[in-house]
Coordinates of C-alpha atoms and ligand atoms in Angstrom, one line a residue:
X1 CA -1.7 -27.0 -33.7
X2 CA 1.2 -26.3 -36.7
X3 CA 3.9 -24.6 -34.9
X4 CA 4.6 -21.0 -36.6
X5 CA 8.2 -22.3 -37.6
X6 CA 8.5 -19.2 -40.0
X7 CA 9.3 -17.1 -36.5
X8 CA 12.6 -16.5 -36.5
X9 CA 12.3 -14.4 -39.4
X10 CA 11.8 -10.6 -38.6
X11 CA 9.9 -10.8 -41.4
X12 CA 7.4 -13.5 -40.4
X13 CA 4.5 -11.3 -39.3
X14 CA 1.1 -14.1 -37.6
X15 CA -1.1 -15.0 -40.2
X16 CA -4.4 -14.9 -40.4
X17 CA -6.7 -18.4 -39.9
X18 CA -8.8 -18.3 -43.2
X19 CA -12.1 -17.7 -42.8
X20 CA -10.9 -15.5 -40.4
X21 CA -9.0 -12.2 -41.5
X22 CA -10.0 -9.2 -39.1
X23 CA -10.8 -11.8 -36.7
X24 CA -8.2 -13.7 -35.6
X25 CA -4.5 -13.5 -35.5
X26 CA -1.7 -16.0 -33.7
X27 CA 0.5 -14.7 -31.0
X28 CA 3.5 -13.3 -32.8
X29 CA 6.1 -15.1 -33.7
X30 CA 8.5 -13.6 -33.1
X31 CA 7.6 -10.4 -31.4
X32 CA 4.7 -11.4 -30.4
X33 CA 3.0 -9.4 -31.8
X34 CA 1.0 -9.3 -35.6
X35 CA 1.2 -6.0 -38.0
X36 CA -2.3 -5.4 -37.9
X37 CA -4.5 -4.1 -36.0
X38 CA -7.7 -5.8 -37.0
X39 CA -9.9 -5.7 -34.3
X40 CA -13.8 -4.6 -34.7
X41 CA -14.5 -4.1 -31.2
X42 CA -18.5 -5.6 -30.1
X43 CA -19.9 -2.1 -28.6
X44 CA -23.0 -3.8 -28.4
X45 CA -22.6 -3.6 -24.3
X46 CA -22.7 -0.3 -24.2
X47 CA -25.8 -0.3 -25.2
X48 CA -27.0 -1.8 -21.4
X49 CA -26.1 1.9 -20.1
X50 CA -28.9 2.6 -16.8
X51 CA -29.1 6.0 -15.7
X52 CA -29.1 4.5 -12.2
X53 CA -27.0 6.1 -9.6
X54 CA -25.6 4.0 -7.5
X55 CA -26.4 4.2 -3.8
X56 CA -22.4 3.9 -2.7
X57 CA -21.2 6.5 -0.4
X58 CA -17.9 4.9 1.0
X59 CA -18.3 3.6 4.7
X60 CA -16.0 4.1 7.4
X61 CA -17.1 1.5 9.2
X62 CA -15.5 -1.2 6.9
X63 CA -13.6 -4.3 8.6
X64 CA -10.8 -3.7 7.0
X65 CA -6.7 -2.6 6.2
X66 CA -7.5 0.0 4.8
X67 CA -5.9 3.8 5.2
X68 CA -7.7 5.6 1.7
X69 CA -11.4 6.5 1.0
X70 CA -11.9 7.5 -2.9
X71 CA -14.4 9.9 -4.1
X72 CA -18.2 8.7 -3.8
X73 CA -19.4 6.6 -6.7
X74 CA -22.1 9.0 -7.7
X75 CA -23.9 10.2 -10.8
X76 CA -22.1 14.3 -10.4
X77 CA -23.9 16.4 -11.7
X78 CA -22.3 19.5 -13.5
X79 CA -23.1 23.0 -14.0
X80 CA -24.7 22.8 -17.1
X81 CA -26.9 20.0 -15.3
X82 CA -25.8 16.7 -17.0
X83 CA -24.9 13.7 -15.9
X84 CA -21.4 12.4 -15.8
X85 CA -21.1 8.4 -14.7
X86 CA -19.5 8.1 -11.4
X87 CA -16.3 6.8 -11.2
X88 CA -16.1 3.5 -12.2
X89 CA -15.0 0.7 -9.6
X90 CA -12.5 -1.7 -10.1
X91 CA -10.7 -4.5 -8.6
X92 CA -7.0 -5.1 -9.9
X93 CA -5.1 -8.9 -7.9
X94 CA -1.8 -8.5 -6.4
X95 CA -1.6 -4.1 -7.4
X96 CA 1.7 -4.0 -5.9
X97 CA 4.1 -4.2 -8.0
X98 CA 5.0 -4.8 -11.9
X99 CA 2.0 -4.6 -14.2
X100 CA -0.8 -4.4 -11.3
X101 CA 0.6 -0.9 -9.7
X102 CA 1.1 0.0 -13.7
X103 CA -2.1 -0.6 -14.8
X104 CA -3.4 1.3 -11.7
X105 CA -1.1 4.5 -12.1
X106 CA -3.2 4.8 -15.4
X107 CA -6.4 4.3 -15.0
X108 CA -5.8 6.7 -11.4
X109 CA -4.6 9.0 -14.0
X110 CA -7.7 8.6 -15.7
X111 CA -9.7 10.7 -12.3
X112 CA -12.1 7.8 -13.7
X113 CA -11.8 4.7 -11.0
X114 CA -11.9 3.9 -8.0
X115 CA -9.0 1.5 -7.7
X116 CA -9.2 -1.1 -4.9
X117 CA -5.5 -2.6 -4.9
X118 CA -5.9 -6.5 -3.2
X119 CA -2.4 -7.2 -2.0
X120 CA -1.1 -9.7 0.3
X121 CA 1.9 -7.3 1.5
X122 CA -0.2 -3.5 2.8
X123 CA 2.6 -1.3 3.2
X124 CA 4.5 -2.6 0.6
X125 CA 1.3 -1.9 -2.0
X126 CA 0.8 1.1 0.0
X127 CA 4.3 2.2 -0.5
X128 CA 4.3 1.4 -3.8
X129 CA 1.2 3.7 -4.0
X130 CA 2.5 6.8 -3.3
X131 CA 5.9 6.3 -4.8
X132 CA 3.9 6.0 -8.3
X133 CA 2.2 8.6 -7.9
X134 CA -1.1 7.9 -6.9
X135 CA -3.5 10.5 -6.0
X136 CA -5.0 8.5 -2.6
X137 CA -8.4 9.6 -3.5
X138 CA -8.1 6.7 -6.8
X139 CA -7.1 3.9 -4.6
X140 CA -7.8 2.2 -1.6
X141 CA -6.3 -1.1 -0.2
X142 CA -7.6 -4.1 0.7
X143 CA -6.0 -7.3 2.2
X144 CA -6.2 -10.5 -0.1
X145 CA -3.5 -13.6 -0.2
X146 CA -4.7 -14.9 -3.0
X147 CA -2.5 -18.2 -1.4
X148 CA -5.1 -18.6 0.9
X149 CA -9.2 -19.7 0.2
X150 CA -10.0 -18.4 3.4
X151 CA -8.8 -15.1 2.5
X152 CA -10.1 -14.9 -0.9
X153 CA -13.4 -15.2 1.5
X154 CA -12.8 -13.3 3.9
X155 CA -11.8 -10.4 1.2
X156 CA -14.2 -10.6 -0.9
X157 CA -16.6 -10.0 2.5
X158 CA -14.8 -7.1 3.5
X159 CA -15.2 -5.6 0.1
X160 CA -19.1 -5.9 0.1
X161 CA -18.6 -4.5 3.8
X162 CA -17.4 -1.4 2.1
X163 CA -20.7 -1.2 -0.4
X164 CA -18.8 -0.5 -3.1
X165 CA -20.3 -1.4 -6.5
X166 CA -18.0 -3.7 -8.4
X167 CA -17.9 -2.9 -12.3
X168 CA -14.3 -4.5 -13.3
X169 CA -12.4 -7.0 -11.4
X170 CA -8.6 -7.6 -12.7
X171 CA -7.1 -10.5 -11.9
X172 CA -4.2 -10.0 -12.1
X173 CA -0.8 -11.5 -9.4
X174 CA 0.9 -14.8 -9.6
X175 CA 4.2 -16.1 -8.9
X176 CA 6.5 -17.9 -10.7
X177 CA 8.9 -20.1 -9.0
X178 CA 11.4 -21.4 -11.7
X179 CA 14.3 -22.1 -9.5
X180 CA 12.5 -24.3 -7.1
X181 CA 13.2 -27.8 -7.4
X182 CA 10.5 -28.8 -4.7
X183 CA 7.3 -27.5 -5.1
X184 CA 6.0 -25.3 -2.6
X185 CA 2.2 -25.1 -1.5
X186 CA -0.4 -23.0 -0.7
X187 CA -2.5 -23.2 2.5
X188 CA -5.1 -25.7 1.0
X189 CA -1.7 -28.0 0.5
X190 CA -2.1 -26.9 -3.7
X191 CA 0.8 -26.0 -5.8
X192 CA 1.9 -22.4 -4.9
X193 CA 2.1 -21.0 -8.7
X194 CA -1.1 -22.9 -10.1
X195 CA -2.7 -22.6 -6.4
X196 CA -2.5 -19.5 -6.7
X197 CA -2.2 -17.5 -9.9
X198 CA -5.2 -20.4 -10.7
X199 CA -6.9 -22.0 -7.8
X200 CA -7.2 -18.5 -5.6
X201 CA -7.9 -16.2 -9.1
X202 CA -10.4 -18.8 -9.5
X203 CA -12.9 -18.8 -6.6
X204 CA -12.9 -14.3 -6.4
X205 CA -13.2 -14.2 -9.5
X206 CA -16.8 -16.8 -9.9
X207 CA -17.9 -14.6 -5.8
X208 CA -17.1 -12.3 -7.4
X209 CA -19.4 -12.6 -10.1
X210 CA -22.3 -11.6 -7.8
X211 CA -21.3 -8.8 -7.0
X212 CA -20.7 -7.5 -11.3
X213 CA -23.8 -8.6 -11.7
X214 CA -24.9 -6.2 -9.8
X215 CA -23.6 -3.2 -11.1
X216 CA -24.9 -0.6 -13.0
X217 CA -22.1 0.0 -15.0
X218 CA -22.4 0.5 -18.9
X219 CA -18.7 -2.3 -19.4
X220 CA -18.5 -4.9 -16.7
X221 CA -15.0 -7.0 -17.2
X222 CA -14.1 -10.3 -15.6
X223 CA -10.4 -9.5 -16.7
X224 CA -8.0 -12.8 -16.1
X225 CA -4.1 -11.7 -17.9
X226 CA -3.0 -14.8 -19.9
X227 CA 0.5 -14.6 -21.3
X228 CA 2.0 -16.0 -23.9
X229 CA 3.5 -19.2 -22.5
X230 CA 1.8 -20.4 -22.1
X231 CA 0.7 -20.9 -25.6
X232 CA 2.6 -23.5 -27.7
X233 CA 1.2 -21.6 -30.9
X234 CA 4.1 -19.5 -30.2
X235 CA 7.7 -19.1 -30.3
X236 CA 8.6 -18.0 -27.4
X237 CA 5.4 -21.3 -25.5
X238 CA 7.6 -23.3 -27.2
X239 CA 11.2 -22.9 -25.2
X240 CA 11.1 -25.6 -22.3
X241 CA 9.2 -27.2 -20.1
X242 CA 6.4 -26.3 -22.4
X243 CA 2.6 -25.6 -20.7
X244 CA 0.8 -28.8 -21.1
X245 CA -2.8 -29.4 -18.5
X246 CA -2.4 -33.3 -20.1
X247 CA -5.8 -35.5 -19.3
X248 CA -5.5 -33.3 -15.8
X249 CA -5.0 -36.0 -13.2
X250 CA -3.1 -34.0 -10.7
X251 CA -5.4 -31.6 -10.6
X252 CA -7.8 -34.0 -9.8
X253 CA -5.8 -34.8 -7.3
X254 CA -5.7 -32.1 -5.7
X255 CA -1.7 -30.8 -6.7
X256 CA -1.2 -32.2 -3.0
X257 CA 2.5 -33.4 -4.0
X258 CA 2.2 -36.8 -1.5
X259 CA -0.7 -38.6 -2.1
X260 CA -0.7 -36.6 -5.5
X261 CA 1.4 -34.9 -8.2
X262 CA 2.2 -31.2 -7.6
X263 CA 2.0 -30.9 -11.5
X264 CA -1.8 -30.4 -13.5
X265 CA -1.0 -33.7 -15.6
X266 CA 0.5 -36.2 -13.5
X267 CA 4.2 -35.5 -14.0
X268 CA 7.2 -34.5 -12.2
X269 CA 7.2 -31.7 -10.8
X270 CA 9.3 -27.9 -12.4
X271 CA 8.2 -24.6 -11.3
X272 CA 8.3 -22.8 -14.9
X273 CA 6.1 -25.6 -16.3
X274 CA 3.6 -24.9 -12.8
X275 CA 3.2 -21.6 -14.4
X276 CA 2.7 -21.5 -17.7
X277 CA 0.2 -24.3 -17.2
X278 CA -1.3 -22.4 -14.8
X279 CA -1.2 -18.9 -17.6
X280 CA -3.3 -21.7 -19.5
X281 CA -6.2 -22.2 -16.8
X282 CA -6.3 -18.8 -16.7
X283 CA -7.5 -18.5 -20.3
X284 CA -9.4 -21.4 -20.2
X285 CA -11.0 -19.4 -17.0
X286 CA -11.9 -16.7 -19.5
X287 CA -13.4 -18.5 -22.1
X288 CA -15.5 -20.6 -19.5
X289 CA -17.2 -17.8 -17.4
X290 CA -17.7 -16.2 -21.3
X291 CA -20.0 -20.0 -22.1
X292 CA -21.3 -19.8 -19.3
X293 CA -22.2 -16.4 -18.5
X294 CA -22.0 -13.7 -21.6
X295 CA -24.9 -14.4 -23.0
X296 CA -27.4 -14.0 -19.7
X297 CA -25.3 -10.8 -17.8
X298 CA -24.5 -9.4 -20.7
X299 CA -20.6 -9.0 -18.8
X300 CA -17.1 -8.9 -20.4
X301 CA -14.5 -11.8 -20.3
X302 CA -11.4 -11.4 -21.8
X303 CA -7.0 -12.5 -21.3
X304 CA -4.8 -11.0 -22.1
X305 CA -1.2 -10.6 -23.2
X306 CA 0.8 -7.3 -21.7
X307 CA 3.7 -8.0 -24.3
X308 CA 7.2 -9.4 -22.3
X309 CA 7.5 -6.9 -19.3
X310 CA 11.1 -8.5 -18.2
X311 CA 11.9 -6.0 -15.4
X312 CA 8.9 -6.8 -12.7
X313 CA 9.2 -8.9 -9.4
X314 CA 7.5 -12.1 -11.7
X315 CA 10.9 -12.6 -12.0
X316 CA 12.8 -12.2 -8.9
X317 CA 13.4 -15.6 -7.4
X318 CA 15.6 -16.8 -11.3
X319 CA 18.8 -17.0 -10.6
X320 CA 20.4 -13.0 -11.4
X321 CA 22.5 -14.0 -14.9
X322 CA 18.9 -14.7 -15.9
X323 CA 17.4 -11.2 -14.5
X324 CA 20.4 -9.3 -16.0
X325 CA 20.1 -10.4 -19.5
X326 CA 16.3 -11.4 -19.7
X327 CA 15.4 -7.5 -20.9
X328 CA 18.3 -6.6 -22.9
X329 CA 17.6 -9.7 -24.8
X330 CA 14.1 -9.0 -24.7
X331 CA 14.7 -5.4 -25.7
X332 CA 17.1 -6.0 -28.5
X333 CA 16.8 -9.9 -29.8
X334 CA 13.0 -11.0 -29.3
X335 CA 11.6 -7.2 -29.5
X336 CA 9.1 -8.6 -27.3
X337 CA 9.9 -5.9 -24.0
X338 CA 7.6 -3.9 -22.7
X339 CA 7.8 -1.5 -20.6
X340 CA 5.9 -1.3 -16.9
X341 CA 4.5 1.8 -17.9
X342 CA 3.3 0.6 -21.3
X343 CA 2.2 -2.5 -20.1
X344 CA 0.1 -0.8 -17.7
X345 CA -1.9 1.0 -20.3
X346 CA -2.4 -2.0 -22.9
X347 CA -4.5 -3.5 -19.4
X348 CA -5.9 -0.1 -18.7
X349 CA -7.1 -0.2 -22.3
X350 CA -8.7 -3.8 -21.3
X351 CA -10.0 -2.6 -18.5
X352 CA -11.7 0.8 -19.4
X353 CA -11.4 0.9 -23.1
X354 CA -15.4 1.5 -24.6
X355 CA -13.4 -0.3 -28.0
X356 CA -12.5 -3.5 -26.1
X357 CA -15.8 -4.2 -24.4
X358 CA -15.6 -7.5 -27.4
X359 CA -16.5 -10.7 -24.5
X360 CA -14.8 -14.3 -24.7
X361 CA -11.7 -13.1 -26.3
X362 CA -7.7 -12.7 -26.4
X363 CA -6.0 -9.4 -26.1
X364 CA -2.3 -9.2 -27.1
X365 CA -0.9 -5.6 -28.5
X366 CA 1.5 -4.8 -31.9
X367 CA 4.4 -2.5 -32.3
X368 CA 2.9 1.0 -32.4
X369 CA 0.7 -0.8 -29.8
X370 CA -2.3 -1.1 -30.8
X371 CA -4.7 -3.9 -29.8
X372 CA -6.1 -7.0 -31.5
X373 CA -7.4 -10.0 -31.3
X374 CA -4.9 -13.0 -31.4
X375 CA -5.4 -16.1 -30.8
X376 CA -4.5 -19.3 -28.4
X377 CA -2.7 -22.4 -28.8
X378 CA -5.3 -25.5 -29.2
X379 CA -5.3 -26.3 -25.9
X380 CA -5.4 -22.9 -24.4
X381 CA -8.9 -22.7 -27.0
X382 CA -10.6 -26.7 -25.9
X383 CA -13.9 -26.2 -24.3
X384 CA -13.5 -29.3 -24.0
X385 CA -10.7 -29.4 -21.2
X386 CA -11.5 -25.1 -20.3
X387 CA -15.7 -27.2 -19.1
X388 CA -13.2 -30.0 -16.9
X389 CA -10.6 -27.2 -15.3
X390 CA -13.6 -25.1 -14.6
X391 CA -15.3 -28.6 -12.5
X392 CA -12.0 -29.3 -11.1
X393 CA -11.3 -26.5 -9.6
X394 CA -14.6 -25.4 -8.0
X395 CA -14.2 -28.9 -6.5
X396 CA -11.6 -28.0 -5.0
X397 CA -13.0 -25.2 -3.8
X398 CA -15.2 -25.8 -2.2
X399 CA -17.5 -24.6 -4.5
X400 CA -18.9 -27.9 -6.0
Ligands
LMG501 C1 14.6 -23.3 -18.4 O1 14.9 -23.4 -19.5 C2 14.7 -23.6 -17.0 O2 15.1 -24.7 -17.1 C3 13.2 -23.5 -16.6 O3 14.3 -23.1 -14.2 C4 12.7 -22.0 -16.5 O4 14.0 -21.1 -16.0 C5 12.1 -21.5 -19.0 O5 11.1 -21.0 -19.4 C6 11.3 -20.8 -17.9 O6 13.3 -21.9 -18.6 C7 14.6 -22.5 -20.3 C8 16.2 -22.7 -21.7 C9 16.3 -24.1 -22.0 O7 16.1 -21.4 -22.8 C10 17.0 -21.0 -21.3 O8 17.1 -19.5 -21.2 C11 19.3 -21.4 -22.4 C12 18.9 -20.6 -23.0 C13 19.7 -20.8 -24.3 C14 20.3 -20.4 -25.3 C15 20.1 -20.2 -27.1 C16 20.4 -19.0 -27.3 C17 19.5 -18.0 -27.5 C18 20.4 -16.2 -28.5 C19 20.2 -15.7 -28.0 C20 21.0 -14.8 -26.7 C21 20.7 -13.8 -25.7 C22 20.9 -13.9 -24.0 C23 20.1 -14.2 -23.6 C24 19.8 -14.6 -23.2 C25 18.2 -14.1 -22.0 C26 17.8 -15.8 -21.4 C27 16.8 -16.1 -21.7 O9 16.0 -23.8 -22.9 C28 16.4 -24.9 -24.2 O10 16.5 -26.4 -24.2 C29 17.1 -24.2 -25.2 C30 16.5 -23.6 -26.5 C31 16.0 -22.8 -27.2 C32 15.1 -22.3 -28.1 C33 13.9 -23.2 -28.3 C34 13.1 -23.0 -28.5 C35 11.8 -23.2 -29.0 C36 11.7 -24.1 -30.3 C37 10.6 -24.1 -31.5 C38 10.8 -24.4 -32.5 C39 10.5 -23.3 -33.0 C40 10.5 -23.0 -34.9 C41 10.8 -21.9 -35.1 C42 11.9 -22.7 -36.3 C43 12.8 -21.7 -36.6 C44 13.6 -22.2 -38.2 C45 14.8 -20.9 -38.7
NDP502 P1 5.7 -8.5 -9.9 O1 5.7 -9.6 -9.6 O2 5.7 -7.5 -10.9 O3 3.2 -8.7 -9.7 C1 2.9 -10.2 -9.6 C2 2.4 -8.8 -7.8 O4 1.4 -10.6 -7.5 C3 2.8 -9.0 -6.7 O5 1.7 -7.6 -6.9 C4 3.0 -9.3 -5.8 O6 2.6 -8.9 -4.5 C5 1.3 -10.2 -6.5 N1 0.8 -11.9 -5.9 C6 2.1 -12.4 -5.8 N2 1.4 -13.2 -5.5 C7 0.4 -13.1 -3.8 C8 -1.0 -13.5 -3.4 N3 -0.2 -15.4 -3.0 N4 -1.6 -13.1 -3.3 C9 -2.1 -12.3 -3.2 N5 -1.1 -11.3 -4.3 C10 0.2 -12.0 -4.9 O7 5.3 -9.8 -11.5 P2 4.2 -9.1 -12.9 O8 3.8 -7.7 -13.1 O9 5.3 -9.4 -14.2 O10 2.9 -10.1 -12.9 C11 0.9 -9.4 -13.6 C12 0.9 -10.2 -14.7 O11 1.4 -10.9 -15.5 C13 1.1 -11.9 -13.3 O12 -0.1 -12.5 -13.8 C14 2.2 -12.4 -15.2 O13 1.7 -14.0 -15.3 C15 1.2 -11.4 -16.4 N6 2.6 -11.8 -16.9 C16 4.1 -11.2 -17.1 C17 4.7 -11.0 -17.7 C18 5.7 -10.8 -17.6 O14 6.8 -10.6 -18.8 N7 6.2 -10.3 -17.0 C19 4.2 -10.9 -19.4 C20 2.9 -11.8 -19.5 C21 2.1 -12.0 -18.6 P3 4.1 -8.6 -3.8 O15 4.4 -7.4 -4.1 O16 3.3 -8.5 -2.5 O17 5.3 -10.1 -4.1
PMR503 MG1 11.0 -15.8 -23.6 C1 10.0 -15.0 -29.7 C2 9.6 -14.2 -28.9 C3 9.9 -14.3 -27.0 C4 9.0 -13.7 -26.4 C5 8.1 -12.9 -27.0 C6 9.2 -14.5 -25.5 C7 8.2 -13.5 -23.9 N1 10.6 -14.7 -25.0 C8 10.2 -15.9 -26.7 C9 12.2 -16.5 -26.8 C10 12.8 -16.9 -26.2 N2 12.4 -17.2 -24.6 C11 13.6 -17.6 -26.8 C12 14.5 -18.0 -27.8 C13 14.3 -17.7 -25.6 C14 15.6 -18.9 -24.9 C15 16.7 -17.7 -25.2 C16 13.1 -17.9 -24.8 C17 13.8 -18.0 -22.9 C18 12.9 -17.2 -22.2 C19 13.0 -18.1 -20.2 C20 14.5 -18.4 -20.0 N3 11.8 -16.6 -21.8 C21 11.5 -16.8 -20.7 C22 12.3 -17.6 -19.7 C23 12.0 -17.3 -18.7 O1 12.0 -18.0 -17.4 C24 10.3 -17.3 -19.4 C25 9.1 -17.5 -18.8 O2 9.5 -18.5 -19.3 O3 8.4 -17.5 -17.6 C26 7.2 -19.2 -17.7 C27 9.7 -15.9 -20.2 C28 9.2 -15.2 -21.1 N4 10.0 -15.3 -22.3 C29 8.8 -14.0 -22.5 C30 7.9 -14.0 -21.6 C31 6.9 -12.7 -21.5 C32 8.2 -14.6 -20.5 C33 8.0 -14.2 -19.5 C34 7.5 -15.5 -19.0 C35 5.6 -15.1 -18.6 O4 4.7 -14.0 -17.9 O5 4.5 -15.5 -19.0

């Protein structure tokens, strides 16, 4: 796919693909945005709404690190006798900082969500939730370390024991190791960025699919956070090192750095590339879920680029000079900057907005913060690659 070479000019916004006007837009060029809010939301899944009430009651005996008990998710009867929808039940991974935390906050403020913050550091998550001012009746913290597949399975067991319904899953957590010279590895020996960002989430979402299927909530969603930097049809995605999964030979051999490369394409280790590759896997996984399960289940599978949230903990391992210059660079030069609060509102829309139920899509936002359906790079939208990544990943995580 041709790179949008026009992108350094402020006036050069994304051009819709022929025949796809009003549908697909590329990640913006300089700004990561398009001028046009073009989405015709597919509201069809709303028609699946059932009125059955949930059986869930907060369970005091659940085996998990939990201090907060949420409001029972039952249909509430209004004074006039009208039933209102029960609270939605959402799991957000990596909700202890950055985008995950601000999304939890945005959802909590609506009082319509019971939020499970799935975090590796319980105390950090608890402090984060408190200092963000999230009301305690709206959230529960459960332990999840995506860098351990045992922990992922344990989390799913704990979640099920809590007796909650499951309506939405947000795969948000990620690690980024831009300065690492040598790879580090997950508990099972996978390179840590792909192991955490992709394989941990892959197992988690595969297991939780059964729970989503059981939900009686009007719109069930599985959301996986993607990024512009994994998309080589953008300027940002062309800053070296570029994402490239190659023929997946490293992934197929287990990314263990021993008898195989730690990189998906089998090349030399590069932490920034591993992160971008993991984001490509996230976007491919979302589409493969869509192809395999949307029609059968009605579940919405979506990905997104929330904007450049240059202030988050994602850049904690970058050199201090980068952390100093990156926010003003994004704010004043690329204008791709978005605050944590704004990005959280964007992801909260993908969780709960009745107009964002379309499945198989990658959402982005324009400068007025209106969502639009964006186009991913050729590699990130390659169905054959998506199938191969899916099949290799299910072997690696022990599902096949
Ligand atoms: C790698 O370096 C690191 O090695 C790695 O560890 C990891 O951090 C990784 O992506 C993360 O980055 C990338 C490095 C090298 O880029 C830099 O950050 C160096 C800065 C180079 C300075 C360029 C001047 C920009 C002016 C901005 C001044 C503001 C200063 C704030 C800086 C904050 C930090 C971001 O990258 C390079 O090799 C440099 C190339 C940079 C441009 C890449 C553009 C891709 C070109 C694609 C073609 C575009 C087509 C457009 C055509 C236009 C026609 C007019
Ligand atoms: P942060 O570092 O602030 O948040 C990442 C979260 O992931 C943290 O809560 C972190 O936990 C958690 N996490 C990391 N490793 C694990 C693990 N092994 N198990 C469980 N949780 C883990 O970064 P952001 O908020 O920026 O990133 C959130 C998402 O947004 C990521 O998917 C990222 O790729 C994406 N994104 C970010 C952009 C940006 O500009 N910042 C742009 C585009 C996409 P802890 O708090 O314990 O460290
Ligand atoms: Mg990038 C043109 C717009 C643009 C946008 C929207 C981003 C987003 N970046 C842009 C441009 C550039 N960046 C340019 C021109 C450069 C060279 C100066 C540049 C550099 C750069 C670096 C070194 N950018 C980075 C880094 C990182 O380490 C970040 C990264 O790649 O992490 C994987 C990053 C990012 N730039 C972005 C976004 C969203 C990131 C954060 C990473 C992500 O989550 O995808």
